[in-house]
Every structure is written in C-alpha cells, then in structure tokens.
Short mmCIF file of C-alpha atoms in Angstrom, two decimals:
data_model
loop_
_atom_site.label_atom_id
_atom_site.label_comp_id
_atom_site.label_asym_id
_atom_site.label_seq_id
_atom_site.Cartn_x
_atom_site.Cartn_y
_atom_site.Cartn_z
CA UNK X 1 233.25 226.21 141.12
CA UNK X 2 234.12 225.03 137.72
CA UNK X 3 234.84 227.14 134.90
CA UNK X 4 235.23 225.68 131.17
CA UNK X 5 237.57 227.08 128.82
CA UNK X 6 234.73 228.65 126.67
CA UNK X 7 233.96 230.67 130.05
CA UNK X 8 231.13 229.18 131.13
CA UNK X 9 230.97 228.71 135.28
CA UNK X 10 229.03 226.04 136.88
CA UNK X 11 228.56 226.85 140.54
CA UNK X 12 228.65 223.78 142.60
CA UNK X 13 226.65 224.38 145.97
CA UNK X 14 225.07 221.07 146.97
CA UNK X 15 228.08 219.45 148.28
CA UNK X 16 227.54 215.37 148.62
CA UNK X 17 231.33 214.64 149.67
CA UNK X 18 234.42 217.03 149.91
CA UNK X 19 237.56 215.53 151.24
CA UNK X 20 241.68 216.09 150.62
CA UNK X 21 244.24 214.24 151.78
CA UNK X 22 244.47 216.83 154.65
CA UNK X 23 241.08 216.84 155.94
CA UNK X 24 240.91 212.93 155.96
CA UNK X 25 244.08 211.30 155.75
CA UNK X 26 242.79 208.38 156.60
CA UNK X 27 240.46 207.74 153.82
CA UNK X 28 242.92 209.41 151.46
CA UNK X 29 246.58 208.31 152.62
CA UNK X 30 248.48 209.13 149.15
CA UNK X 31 249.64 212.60 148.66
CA UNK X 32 247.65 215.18 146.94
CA UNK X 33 244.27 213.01 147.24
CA UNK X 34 240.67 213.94 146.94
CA UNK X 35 237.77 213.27 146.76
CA UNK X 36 234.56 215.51 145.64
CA UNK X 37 230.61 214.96 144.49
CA UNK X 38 229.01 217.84 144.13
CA UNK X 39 225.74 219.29 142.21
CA UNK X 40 224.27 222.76 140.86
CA UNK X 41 221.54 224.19 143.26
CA UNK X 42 219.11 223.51 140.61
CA UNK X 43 220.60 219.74 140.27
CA UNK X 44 221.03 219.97 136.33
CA UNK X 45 224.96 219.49 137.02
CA UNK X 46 227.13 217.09 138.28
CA UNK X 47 230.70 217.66 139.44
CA UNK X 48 232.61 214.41 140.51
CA UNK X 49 236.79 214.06 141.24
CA UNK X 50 238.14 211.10 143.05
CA UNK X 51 241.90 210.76 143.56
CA UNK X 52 242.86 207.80 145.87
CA UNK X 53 244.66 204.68 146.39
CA UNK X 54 246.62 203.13 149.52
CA UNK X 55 250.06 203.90 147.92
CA UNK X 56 252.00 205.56 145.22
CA UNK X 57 252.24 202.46 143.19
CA UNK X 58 247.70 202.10 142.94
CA UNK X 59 246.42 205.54 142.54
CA UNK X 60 243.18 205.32 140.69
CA UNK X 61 241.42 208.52 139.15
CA UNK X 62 238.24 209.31 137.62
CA UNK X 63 236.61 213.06 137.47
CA UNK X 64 233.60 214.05 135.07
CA UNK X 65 230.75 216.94 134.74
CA UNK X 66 227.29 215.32 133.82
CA UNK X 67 223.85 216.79 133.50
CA UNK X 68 221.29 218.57 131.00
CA UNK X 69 222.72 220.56 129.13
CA UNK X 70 219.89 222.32 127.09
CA UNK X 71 216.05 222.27 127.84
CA UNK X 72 214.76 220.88 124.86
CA UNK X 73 216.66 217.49 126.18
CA UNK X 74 218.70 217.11 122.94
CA UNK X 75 221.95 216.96 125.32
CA UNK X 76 220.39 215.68 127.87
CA UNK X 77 222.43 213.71 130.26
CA UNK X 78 225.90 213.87 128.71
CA UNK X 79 229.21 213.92 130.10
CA UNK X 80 232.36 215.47 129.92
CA UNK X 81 235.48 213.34 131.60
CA UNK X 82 238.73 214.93 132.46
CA UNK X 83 241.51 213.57 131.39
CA UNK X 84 245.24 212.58 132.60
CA UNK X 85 245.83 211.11 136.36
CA UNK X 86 244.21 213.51 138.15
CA UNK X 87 247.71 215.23 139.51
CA UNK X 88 246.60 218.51 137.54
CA UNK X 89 243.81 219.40 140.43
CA UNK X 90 246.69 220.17 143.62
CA UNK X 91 245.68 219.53 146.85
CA UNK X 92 246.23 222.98 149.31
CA UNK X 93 245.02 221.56 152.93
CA UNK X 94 241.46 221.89 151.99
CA UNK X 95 241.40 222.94 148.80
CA UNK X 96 241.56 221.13 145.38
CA UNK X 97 242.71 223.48 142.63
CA UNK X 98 244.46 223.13 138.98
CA UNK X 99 243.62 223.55 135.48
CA UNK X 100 243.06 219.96 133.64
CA UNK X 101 241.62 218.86 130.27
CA UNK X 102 238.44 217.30 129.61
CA UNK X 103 237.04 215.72 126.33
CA UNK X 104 232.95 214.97 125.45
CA UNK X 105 232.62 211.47 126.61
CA UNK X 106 228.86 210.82 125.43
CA UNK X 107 227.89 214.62 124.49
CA UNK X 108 225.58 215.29 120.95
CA UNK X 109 225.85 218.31 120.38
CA UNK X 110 228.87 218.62 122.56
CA UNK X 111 227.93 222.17 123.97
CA UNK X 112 231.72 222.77 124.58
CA UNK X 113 233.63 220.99 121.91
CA UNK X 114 234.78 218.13 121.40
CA UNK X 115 238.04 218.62 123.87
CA UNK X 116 238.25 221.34 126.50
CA UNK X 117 239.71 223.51 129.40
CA UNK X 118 238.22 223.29 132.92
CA UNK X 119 240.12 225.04 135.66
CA UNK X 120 238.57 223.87 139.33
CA UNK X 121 238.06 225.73 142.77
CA UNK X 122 236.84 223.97 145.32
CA UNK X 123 237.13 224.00 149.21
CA UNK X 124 236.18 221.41 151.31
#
C-alpha cells in the first residue's frame, strides 16, 4: 500500500516481484535491499522500488508510481519518481517501510503537485 501525502491510497494487490534483503539474500546481498513491482487490481497503477547492488560502494536505486490517472486520458500514463537513494524505505525481514519524497516526473496536470509525500507498506 502506498499512501501520498494529499491522502490518497493506492492499494497494490497484483504483486509481480516482492523481495528484501532477508527473503533473498542472494539476489539482494547489500543491507536494507529490495526489490518490488507491483500493480492496482484494476491495473491503472504501477508501483516499482528496486534497491540493489553487490556492495556498499554500487548501490543503484530507482522507485516510481505510473498509470492513468484520470479517465478522460488527460494524465494518462504519467509518473511520479521518488527521490533520494532509496535508504528512506527500511527493510524489516520482509517488509519494506519508510516515508520518502517523490516529484512529477512526466505528469500534466500533476494530480498531486508538483513534489510530494508517499509513505510505503509493503510485505513481501
């Protein structure tokens, strides 16, 4: 589940790929790593975080919420990407958790601002 800081909640229930650094350290060997695709039942939404690397020194991150955003397609397809390394979602054994920012990326209309709040639950 993802909530935005203007309190909407996009429920994430079609669950591609859900992994932490505890529930496959081998494909995630750096501390708090993860690794999540996930889409709305009705598959308007897109959730994706990814948080790996083989070592300290090359972590990559990426994380973004994509979809249609209105259904008379004027926002259609647009994304939101968070920002910052990606250490602001904490890995807890399955879970991926935090509170990070994320700013319109390719969003007219941007239906929640320019720059925003997302705080993420998720259990893998």
């Amino acid at each position: 589940m993802v909530t935005v800081g203007d309190g909407t909640v996009y429920e994430f229930t079609d669950v591609t790929t859900c992994d932490t650094s505890a529930t496959a350290p081998d494909s995630l060997p750096i501390p708090n790593g993860y690794d999540i695709l996930a889409s709305t039942a009705d598959g308007d939404f897109q959730f994706y975080a990814a948080r790996g690397g083989l070592n300290e020194n090359a972590i990559l991150f990426s994380a973004s919420i994509s979809g249609d955003f209105d259904d008379q397609g004027r926002n259609g397809q647009i994304r939101y990407d968070i920002e910052g390394d990606g250490t602001d979602l904490v890995v807890d054994g399955a879970q991926v958790s935090g509170t990070a920012t994320m700013r319109a990326s390719d969003a007219p209309g941007r239906p929640h601002g320019e720059e925003t709040t997302i705080t993420v639950e998720a259990r893998c």
